[in-house]
Amino acid sequence: MVDRWMKDQGTDANLRKVLIEYAHGRGGKTMGEIVGRRGGQWTQLARAMDSIGWRRFMEGMIPSVAVRIQSETEDASKCRLTVKAWSAGLVVKLLEVTHGQWLYRNVHVHDMVSGEKARNRKERIRVELQHQMEVGEDGLAEEDHFLLDINLDDLEHSTGEDQAIWLLALKAARKAQQLRESRANGTAAGGNRGAAQH
């Protein structure tokens, strides 16, 4: 996106190359490493870019030496914008990339219905729901059998909160039945023991 825009606007070929390589490096490569020993304005560009840093560059901070290199491009006839319009356009393109990445991350990682974290949480809920459905009515009091009526397909199009609440209710009903049976067995066993001791 930024590379295409710079090419279309007649950006100095070497400047375009180093800026794109720097952007693609995601902070793992310094501009000093990219420009190497070119000297002159390229050394100034490397110092300025490495001082600014990758993140701030991607947020639209462009060093003045980059603008100077563009203004002195050898093939000025290909440049379609004034230097001021070129630098403003580059800032906008960088911000569009950063904003696009931010949106992507929010939707695919943090979104409560379709994001990665939501998918992982819903998958854990789905596995437990399947287990509970396989166990079926065993361990449930008759009045709690209605809890087995759930549409597992709804999980795909929801946050999973309703299913998580349903799962907690089902587990609580099973535990309550287990405690009732334990008390009944304990009372019966205790009563039998007491009778046997007399």
Coordinates of N, CA and C in Angstrom, one line a residue:
M1 N 0.8 -1.2 0.0 CA 0.0 0.0 0.0 C 0.9 1.3 0.0
V2 N 1.8 1.4 0.9 CA 2.7 2.5 1.0 C 3.7 2.5 -0.2
D3 N 4.2 1.3 -0.4 CA 5.1 1.1 -1.5 C 4.5 1.5 -2.9
R4 N 3.3 1.1 -3.1 CA 2.6 1.4 -4.4 C 2.4 2.9 -4.5
W5 N 1.9 3.5 -3.3 CA 1.7 4.9 -3.3 C 2.9 5.7 -3.6
M6 N 4.0 5.3 -3.0 CA 5.3 6.1 -3.2 C 5.8 5.9 -4.6
K7 N 5.6 4.7 -5.2 CA 6.0 4.5 -6.6 C 5.1 5.3 -7.5
D8 N 3.8 5.3 -7.3 CA 2.9 6.1 -8.1 C 3.2 7.6 -8.0
Q9 N 3.7 8.1 -6.9 CA 3.9 9.5 -6.7 C 5.3 9.9 -7.2
G10 N 6.1 9.0 -7.7 CA 7.4 9.3 -8.2 C 8.4 9.6 -7.1
T11 N 8.3 8.8 -6.0 CA 9.3 8.9 -4.9 C 10.6 8.4 -5.4
D12 N 11.7 9.1 -4.9 CA 13.0 8.7 -5.2 C 13.2 7.2 -5.0
A13 N 13.7 6.5 -5.9 CA 13.7 5.0 -5.9 C 14.5 4.5 -4.7
N14 N 15.6 5.1 -4.4 CA 16.4 4.6 -3.3 C 15.7 4.9 -1.9
L15 N 15.1 6.1 -1.9 CA 14.4 6.5 -0.6 C 13.2 5.5 -0.4
R16 N 12.5 5.2 -1.5 CA 11.4 4.3 -1.4 C 11.9 3.0 -0.9
K17 N 12.9 2.5 -1.5 CA 13.5 1.2 -1.1 C 13.8 1.1 0.4
V18 N 14.6 2.1 0.9 CA 15.0 2.0 2.3 C 13.8 2.2 3.2
L19 N 12.9 3.1 2.9 CA 11.7 3.3 3.8 C 10.9 2.0 3.9
I20 N 10.7 1.4 2.7 CA 9.9 0.2 2.7 C 10.6 -1.0 3.5
E21 N 11.9 -1.1 3.3 CA 12.6 -2.1 4.0 C 12.6 -1.9 5.5
Y22 N 12.7 -0.6 5.9 CA 12.6 -0.2 7.3 C 11.2 -0.6 7.9
A23 N 10.2 -0.2 7.1 CA 8.8 -0.5 7.6 C 8.6 -2.0 7.7
H24 N 9.1 -2.8 6.7 CA 8.9 -4.2 6.8 C 9.7 -4.9 7.9
G25 N 10.8 -4.2 8.3 CA 11.6 -4.7 9.4 C 11.0 -4.8 10.7
R26 N 9.9 -4.0 10.9 CA 9.1 -4.0 12.1 C 9.9 -3.8 13.4
G27 N 10.9 -2.9 13.2 CA 11.8 -2.6 14.4 C 12.9 -3.5 14.6
G28 N 13.0 -4.6 13.8 CA 14.1 -5.6 14.0 C 15.3 -5.2 13.2
K29 N 15.3 -4.2 12.4 CA 16.4 -3.8 11.6 C 16.5 -2.3 11.7
T30 N 17.7 -1.8 11.9 CA 17.9 -0.3 12.0 C 18.0 0.2 10.6
M31 N 17.8 1.5 10.5 CA 18.0 2.2 9.2 C 19.5 2.2 8.9
G32 N 20.3 2.3 10.0 CA 21.7 2.2 9.8 C 22.2 1.0 9.1
E33 N 21.6 -0.2 9.4 CA 21.9 -1.4 8.8 C 21.4 -1.4 7.3
I34 N 20.3 -0.8 7.1 CA 19.7 -0.8 5.8 C 20.5 0.1 4.8
V35 N 20.8 1.3 5.2 CA 21.6 2.2 4.3 C 23.0 1.8 4.2
G36 N 23.5 1.1 5.1 CA 24.9 0.7 5.1 C 25.9 1.9 5.1
R37 N 26.8 1.9 4.1 CA 27.9 2.9 4.1 C 27.7 3.9 2.9
R38 N 26.5 4.2 2.7 CA 26.2 5.1 1.6 C 26.7 6.6 1.8
G39 N 26.8 6.9 3.1 CA 27.3 8.3 3.5 C 26.3 9.4 3.1
G40 N 26.8 10.6 3.4 CA 26.0 11.8 3.1 C 24.6 11.8 3.8
Q41 N 23.7 12.2 3.0 CA 22.3 12.3 3.5 C 21.7 11.0 4.0
W42 N 22.3 9.9 3.4 CA 21.8 8.5 3.8 C 22.2 8.2 5.3
T43 N 23.4 8.7 5.6 CA 23.8 8.5 7.0 C 23.0 9.4 7.9
Q44 N 22.7 10.6 7.5 CA 21.8 11.5 8.2 C 20.4 10.9 8.4
L45 N 19.9 10.3 7.3 CA 18.6 9.6 7.3 C 18.6 8.5 8.3
A46 N 19.7 7.7 8.3 CA 19.8 6.5 9.2 C 19.7 7.0 10.6
R47 N 20.5 8.0 11.0 CA 20.5 8.5 12.3 C 19.2 9.1 12.8
A48 N 18.5 9.8 11.9 CA 17.2 10.4 12.2 C 16.2 9.3 12.4
M49 N 16.1 8.4 11.4 CA 15.1 7.3 11.5 C 15.4 6.4 12.7
D50 N 16.6 6.1 13.0 CA 16.9 5.3 14.2 C 16.6 6.0 15.5
S51 N 16.7 7.3 15.5 CA 16.3 8.1 16.6 C 14.8 8.2 16.8
I52 N 14.1 8.3 15.7 CA 12.6 8.3 15.7 C 12.1 6.9 16.2
G53 N 12.7 5.9 15.6 CA 12.2 4.5 15.9 C 11.1 4.1 14.9
W54 N 11.0 2.8 14.8 CA 10.1 2.2 13.9 C 8.6 2.5 14.2
R55 N 8.2 2.4 15.5 CA 6.8 2.7 15.8 C 6.4 4.1 15.5
R56 N 7.2 5.0 15.9 CA 6.9 6.4 15.6 C 6.9 6.7 14.1
F57 N 7.8 6.1 13.4 CA 7.8 6.2 11.9 C 6.4 5.7 11.4
M58 N 6.0 4.6 11.8 CA 4.8 4.0 11.3 C 3.5 4.8 11.8
E59 N 3.7 5.6 12.8 CA 2.6 6.5 13.2 C 2.7 7.8 12.4
G60 N 3.6 7.9 11.5 CA 3.6 9.1 10.6 C 4.7 10.1 10.9
M61 N 5.7 9.8 11.7 CA 6.8 10.8 12.0 C 7.9 10.5 10.9
I62 N 8.1 11.5 10.1 CA 9.1 11.4 9.0 C 10.2 12.4 9.3
P63 N 11.4 12.0 9.2 CA 12.5 13.0 9.4 C 12.6 14.0 8.2
S64 N 13.0 15.2 8.5 CA 13.1 16.2 7.5 C 14.1 15.8 6.4
V65 N 15.1 15.0 6.8 CA 16.1 14.6 5.8 C 15.5 13.7 4.7
A66 N 14.5 13.0 5.1 CA 13.8 12.1 4.1 C 13.0 13.1 3.1
V67 N 12.5 14.1 3.6 CA 11.8 15.1 2.7 C 12.8 15.8 1.8
R68 N 14.0 16.1 2.4 CA 15.0 16.7 1.6 C 15.5 15.8 0.5
I69 N 15.7 14.5 0.8 CA 16.1 13.6 -0.3 C 15.1 13.5 -1.4
Q70 N 13.8 13.5 -1.0 CA 12.7 13.5 -2.0 C 12.7 14.8 -2.8
S71 N 13.0 15.9 -2.2 CA 13.0 17.2 -3.0 C 14.1 17.2 -3.9
E72 N 15.2 16.5 -3.7 CA 16.4 16.5 -4.5 C 16.5 15.3 -5.5
T73 N 15.3 14.6 -5.6 CA 15.4 13.4 -6.4 C 15.9 13.7 -7.8
E74 N 16.6 12.8 -8.4 CA 17.2 13.0 -9.7 C 16.2 13.0 -10.8
D75 N 15.1 12.2 -10.6 CA 14.1 12.1 -11.6 C 12.8 12.9 -11.2
A76 N 13.0 14.2 -11.0 CA 11.9 15.0 -10.5 C 10.7 15.0 -11.4
S77 N 10.9 14.7 -12.7 CA 9.8 14.7 -13.6 C 8.8 13.7 -13.3
K78 N 9.2 12.6 -12.6 CA 8.2 11.6 -12.3 C 7.4 11.9 -11.0
C79 N 7.9 12.9 -10.3 CA 7.2 13.2 -9.0 C 6.0 14.0 -9.4
R80 N 4.8 13.6 -8.9 CA 3.5 14.1 -9.2 C 3.0 15.1 -8.2
L81 N 3.7 15.2 -7.1 CA 3.3 16.1 -6.0 C 4.3 17.1 -5.6
T82 N 3.9 18.2 -4.9 CA 4.9 19.0 -4.3 C 5.5 18.2 -3.2
V83 N 6.7 18.7 -2.7 CA 7.3 18.0 -1.6 C 6.4 18.0 -0.4
K84 N 5.8 19.1 -0.1 CA 4.9 19.3 1.0 C 3.7 18.3 0.9
A85 N 3.1 18.2 -0.3 CA 2.0 17.2 -0.5 C 2.5 15.8 -0.4
W86 N 3.7 15.5 -0.9 CA 4.3 14.2 -0.9 C 4.4 13.8 0.6
S87 N 5.0 14.7 1.4 CA 5.3 14.3 2.8 C 4.0 14.1 3.6
A88 N 3.0 15.0 3.3 CA 1.7 14.8 4.0 C 1.0 13.5 3.5
G89 N 1.1 13.2 2.2 CA 0.6 11.9 1.7 C 1.2 10.7 2.3
L90 N 2.5 10.8 2.5 CA 3.3 9.7 3.1 C 2.8 9.5 4.6
V91 N 2.6 10.5 5.3 CA 2.1 10.4 6.7 C 0.8 9.8 6.7
V92 N -0.1 10.2 5.8 CA -1.5 9.6 5.7 C -1.4 8.1 5.4
K93 N -0.5 7.7 4.5 CA -0.4 6.3 4.1 C 0.1 5.5 5.3
L94 N 1.1 6.0 6.0 CA 1.6 5.3 7.1 C 0.6 5.1 8.2
L95 N -0.2 6.2 8.4 CA -1.3 6.1 9.4 C -2.3 5.1 9.0
E96 N -2.6 5.0 7.7 CA -3.6 4.1 7.2 C -3.1 2.6 7.5
V97 N -1.8 2.4 7.3 CA -1.3 1.0 7.6 C -1.4 0.7 9.0
T98 N -1.0 1.7 9.9 CA -1.0 1.5 11.3 C -2.5 1.3 11.8
H99 N -3.4 2.1 11.3 CA -4.8 1.9 11.7 C -5.4 0.6 11.2
G100 N -5.0 0.2 10.0 CA -5.4 -1.1 9.5 C -5.0 -2.3 10.4
Q101 N -3.7 -2.2 10.8 CA -3.2 -3.2 11.7 C -3.9 -3.2 13.0
W102 N -4.2 -2.1 13.5 CA -4.9 -2.0 14.8 C -6.3 -2.6 14.7
L103 N -7.0 -2.2 13.6 CA -8.3 -2.8 13.3 C -8.3 -4.3 13.2
Y104 N -7.3 -4.8 12.5 CA -7.2 -6.3 12.3 C -7.0 -6.9 13.6
R105 N -6.1 -6.4 14.4 CA -5.8 -7.0 15.7 C -7.0 -7.0 16.6
N106 N -7.7 -5.9 16.6 CA -8.9 -5.8 17.5 C -10.0 -6.8 17.1
V107 N -10.2 -6.9 15.8 CA -11.2 -7.9 15.3 C -10.8 -9.3 15.5
H108 N -9.6 -9.6 15.1 CA -9.1 -11.0 15.1 C -8.6 -11.5 16.4
V109 N -8.2 -10.6 17.3 CA -7.7 -11.1 18.6 C -8.6 -10.8 19.7
H110 N -9.1 -9.6 19.8 CA -9.9 -9.1 20.9 C -11.4 -9.2 20.8
D111 N -11.9 -9.3 19.6 CA -13.4 -9.3 19.4 C -14.0 -10.4 20.2
M112 N -15.1 -10.1 21.0 CA -15.7 -11.1 21.9 C -16.5 -12.2 21.2
V113 N -16.8 -11.9 19.9 CA -17.6 -13.0 19.2 C -16.7 -13.8 18.2
S114 N -15.8 -13.1 17.5 CA -15.0 -13.8 16.5 C -13.5 -13.8 16.7
G115 N -13.0 -13.1 17.7 CA -11.6 -12.9 17.9 C -10.9 -14.2 18.4
E116 N -9.6 -14.3 18.3 CA -8.9 -15.5 18.7 C -9.1 -15.9 20.2
K117 N -9.1 -14.9 21.1 CA -9.3 -15.2 22.5 C -10.7 -15.8 22.7
A118 N -11.7 -15.2 22.0 CA -13.1 -15.6 22.1 C -13.2 -17.0 21.5
R119 N -12.5 -17.3 20.4 CA -12.6 -18.6 19.8 C -12.0 -19.7 20.7
N120 N -10.9 -19.4 21.3 CA -10.3 -20.3 22.3 C -11.2 -20.6 23.5
R121 N -11.8 -19.5 24.0 CA -12.7 -19.7 25.2 C -13.9 -20.4 24.8
K122 N -14.5 -20.1 23.6 CA -15.7 -20.8 23.2 C -15.4 -22.3 22.9
E123 N -14.1 -22.6 22.4 CA -13.8 -24.0 22.1 C -13.7 -24.8 23.4
R124 N -13.2 -24.1 24.5 CA -13.1 -24.8 25.8 C -14.6 -25.1 26.3
I125 N -15.4 -24.1 26.1 CA -16.8 -24.2 26.5 C -17.5 -25.3 25.7
R126 N -17.2 -25.4 24.4 CA -17.8 -26.4 23.5 C -17.4 -27.8 23.9
V127 N -16.1 -28.0 24.3 CA -15.6 -29.3 24.7 C -16.3 -29.7 26.0
E128 N -16.5 -28.8 26.9 CA -17.1 -29.1 28.2 C -18.6 -29.4 28.0
L129 N -19.2 -28.6 27.1 CA -20.6 -28.8 26.8 C -20.8 -30.2 26.2
Q130 N -20.0 -30.6 25.3 CA -20.1 -31.9 24.7 C -20.0 -33.0 25.7
H131 N -19.0 -32.8 26.6 CA -18.8 -33.8 27.7 C -20.1 -33.9 28.5
Q132 N -20.7 -32.8 28.9 CA -21.9 -32.8 29.7 C -23.0 -33.4 29.0
M133 N -23.1 -33.2 27.6 CA -24.2 -33.8 26.9 C -24.0 -35.3 26.8
E134 N -22.7 -35.8 26.7 CA -22.4 -37.2 26.7 C -22.8 -37.9 28.0
V135 N -22.5 -37.2 29.1 CA -22.8 -37.7 30.4 C -24.4 -37.9 30.5
G136 N -25.1 -36.9 29.9 CA -26.5 -37.0 29.9 C -27.2 -36.8 31.2
E137 N -28.2 -37.5 31.5 CA -29.0 -37.4 32.7 C -28.4 -38.0 33.9
D138 N -27.3 -38.8 33.7 CA -26.7 -39.4 34.9 C -26.2 -38.3 35.8
G139 N -26.5 -38.4 37.1 CA -26.0 -37.5 38.1 C -26.8 -36.2 38.2
L140 N -28.0 -36.2 37.5 CA -28.9 -35.1 37.6 C -30.2 -35.5 38.2
A141 N -30.7 -34.6 39.1 CA -32.1 -34.9 39.6 C -33.1 -34.7 38.4
E142 N -34.2 -35.4 38.5 CA -35.2 -35.4 37.5 C -35.6 -33.9 37.1
E143 N -35.8 -33.1 38.2 CA -36.2 -31.7 37.9 C -35.1 -30.9 37.2
D144 N -33.9 -31.4 37.1 CA -32.8 -30.7 36.4 C -32.6 -31.2 35.0
H145 N -33.3 -32.1 34.5 CA -33.1 -32.7 33.2 C -33.3 -31.6 32.1
F146 N -34.1 -30.6 32.4 CA -34.3 -29.5 31.4 C -33.0 -28.8 31.0
L147 N -32.0 -28.9 31.9 CA -30.7 -28.2 31.6 C -30.0 -28.8 30.4
L148 N -30.4 -30.0 30.0 CA -29.7 -30.7 28.9 C -30.3 -30.1 27.6
D149 N -31.3 -29.3 27.6 CA -31.8 -28.7 26.4 C -31.0 -27.4 26.0
I150 N -30.0 -27.6 25.2 CA -29.2 -26.5 24.8 C -28.9 -26.6 23.3
N151 N -28.8 -25.5 22.6 CA -28.5 -25.5 21.2 C -27.0 -25.2 21.1
L152 N -26.1 -26.1 20.8 CA -24.7 -25.9 20.7 C -24.4 -25.0 19.5
D153 N -25.2 -24.9 18.5 CA -24.9 -24.0 17.4 C -24.9 -22.5 17.8
D154 N -25.7 -22.2 18.8 CA -25.7 -20.8 19.2 C -24.4 -20.3 19.7
L155 N -23.5 -21.1 20.1 CA -22.2 -20.7 20.6 C -21.4 -20.0 19.5
E156 N -21.6 -20.4 18.2 CA -20.8 -19.8 17.1 C -21.1 -18.3 16.9
H157 N -22.3 -17.9 17.2 CA -22.8 -16.6 16.9 C -23.0 -15.7 18.2
S158 N -22.3 -16.1 19.2 CA -22.5 -15.4 20.5 C -21.2 -15.2 21.2
T159 N -21.2 -14.5 22.3 CA -20.0 -14.3 23.1 C -19.6 -15.6 23.9
G160 N -20.7 -16.5 24.0 CA -20.5 -17.7 24.8 C -20.9 -17.5 26.2
E161 N -21.3 -16.3 26.6 CA -21.7 -16.1 28.0 C -22.9 -16.9 28.5
D162 N -23.9 -17.0 27.6 CA -25.1 -17.8 28.0 C -24.7 -19.2 28.2
Q163 N -23.9 -19.7 27.3 CA -23.5 -21.1 27.4 C -22.6 -21.4 28.6
A164 N -21.7 -20.4 29.0 CA -20.9 -20.5 30.2 C -21.8 -20.6 31.4
I165 N -22.8 -19.7 31.4 CA -23.7 -19.7 32.6 C -24.5 -21.0 32.6
W166 N -25.0 -21.5 31.5 CA -25.7 -22.8 31.4 C -24.8 -23.9 31.9
L167 N -23.5 -23.8 31.5 CA -22.6 -24.9 32.0 C -22.4 -24.8 33.5
L168 N -22.3 -23.6 34.1 CA -22.2 -23.5 35.5 C -23.4 -24.1 36.2
A169 N -24.6 -23.8 35.7 CA -25.9 -24.2 36.2 C -25.9 -25.8 36.2
L170 N -25.5 -26.3 35.1 CA -25.5 -27.8 34.9 C -24.5 -28.5 35.9
K171 N -23.3 -27.9 36.0 CA -22.4 -28.4 37.0 C -22.9 -28.3 38.4
A172 N -23.5 -27.2 38.7 CA -24.0 -27.0 40.1 C -25.1 -28.0 40.3
A173 N -26.0 -28.3 39.3 CA -27.1 -29.2 39.5 C -26.5 -30.6 39.7
R174 N -25.5 -31.0 39.0 CA -24.8 -32.3 39.2 C -24.2 -32.4 40.6
K175 N -23.5 -31.3 41.0 CA -22.9 -31.3 42.3 C -24.0 -31.4 43.4
A176 N -25.1 -30.7 43.2 CA -26.1 -30.8 44.2 C -26.7 -32.2 44.3
Q177 N -26.9 -32.8 43.2 CA -27.4 -34.2 43.2 C -26.4 -35.1 43.9
Q178 N -25.1 -34.9 43.6 CA -24.1 -35.7 44.2 C -24.1 -35.6 45.7
L179 N -24.3 -34.3 46.2 CA -24.3 -34.1 47.6 C -25.6 -34.8 48.2
R180 N -26.7 -34.7 47.5 CA -27.9 -35.3 48.0 C -27.7 -36.8 48.1
E181 N -27.2 -37.4 47.1 CA -26.9 -38.9 47.1 C -25.9 -39.2 48.2
S182 N -24.9 -38.4 48.4 CA -23.9 -38.7 49.4 C -24.5 -38.6 50.8
R183 N -25.4 -37.6 51.0 CA -26.0 -37.5 52.3 C -27.0 -38.7 52.6
A184 N -27.7 -39.0 51.5 CA -28.6 -40.2 51.6 C -27.9 -41.5 51.9
N185 N -26.8 -41.7 51.2 CA -25.9 -42.9 51.5 C -25.3 -42.8 52.8
G186 N -24.8 -41.6 53.3 CA -24.2 -41.5 54.6 C -25.2 -41.7 55.7
T187 N -26.4 -41.2 55.5 CA -27.5 -41.4 56.6 C -27.9 -42.9 56.6
A188 N -28.0 -43.5 55.4 CA -28.4 -44.9 55.4 C -27.3 -45.7 55.9
A189 N -26.1 -45.4 55.6 CA -24.9 -46.2 56.1 C -24.8 -46.0 57.6
G190 N -24.9 -44.7 58.0 CA -24.7 -44.4 59.4 C -25.8 -45.1 60.2
G191 N -27.1 -45.1 59.7 CA -28.2 -45.7 60.4 C -28.0 -47.2 60.5
N192 N -27.5 -47.8 59.4 CA -27.2 -49.2 59.4 C -26.1 -49.6 60.4
R193 N -25.1 -48.8 60.4 CA -24.0 -49.0 61.3 C -24.4 -48.9 62.8
G194 N -25.2 -47.9 63.0 CA -25.7 -47.7 64.4 C -26.6 -48.9 64.8
A195 N -27.4 -49.4 63.9 CA -28.3 -50.5 64.2 C -27.4 -51.8 64.4
A196 N -26.4 -51.9 63.7 CA -25.5 -53.1 63.8 C -24.7 -53.1 65.1
Q197 N -24.4 -51.9 65.6 CA -23.6 -51.8 66.8 C -24.4 -52.1 68.0
H198 N -25.7 -51.9 68.0 CA -26.6 -52.1 69.1 C -26.8 -53.5 69.3

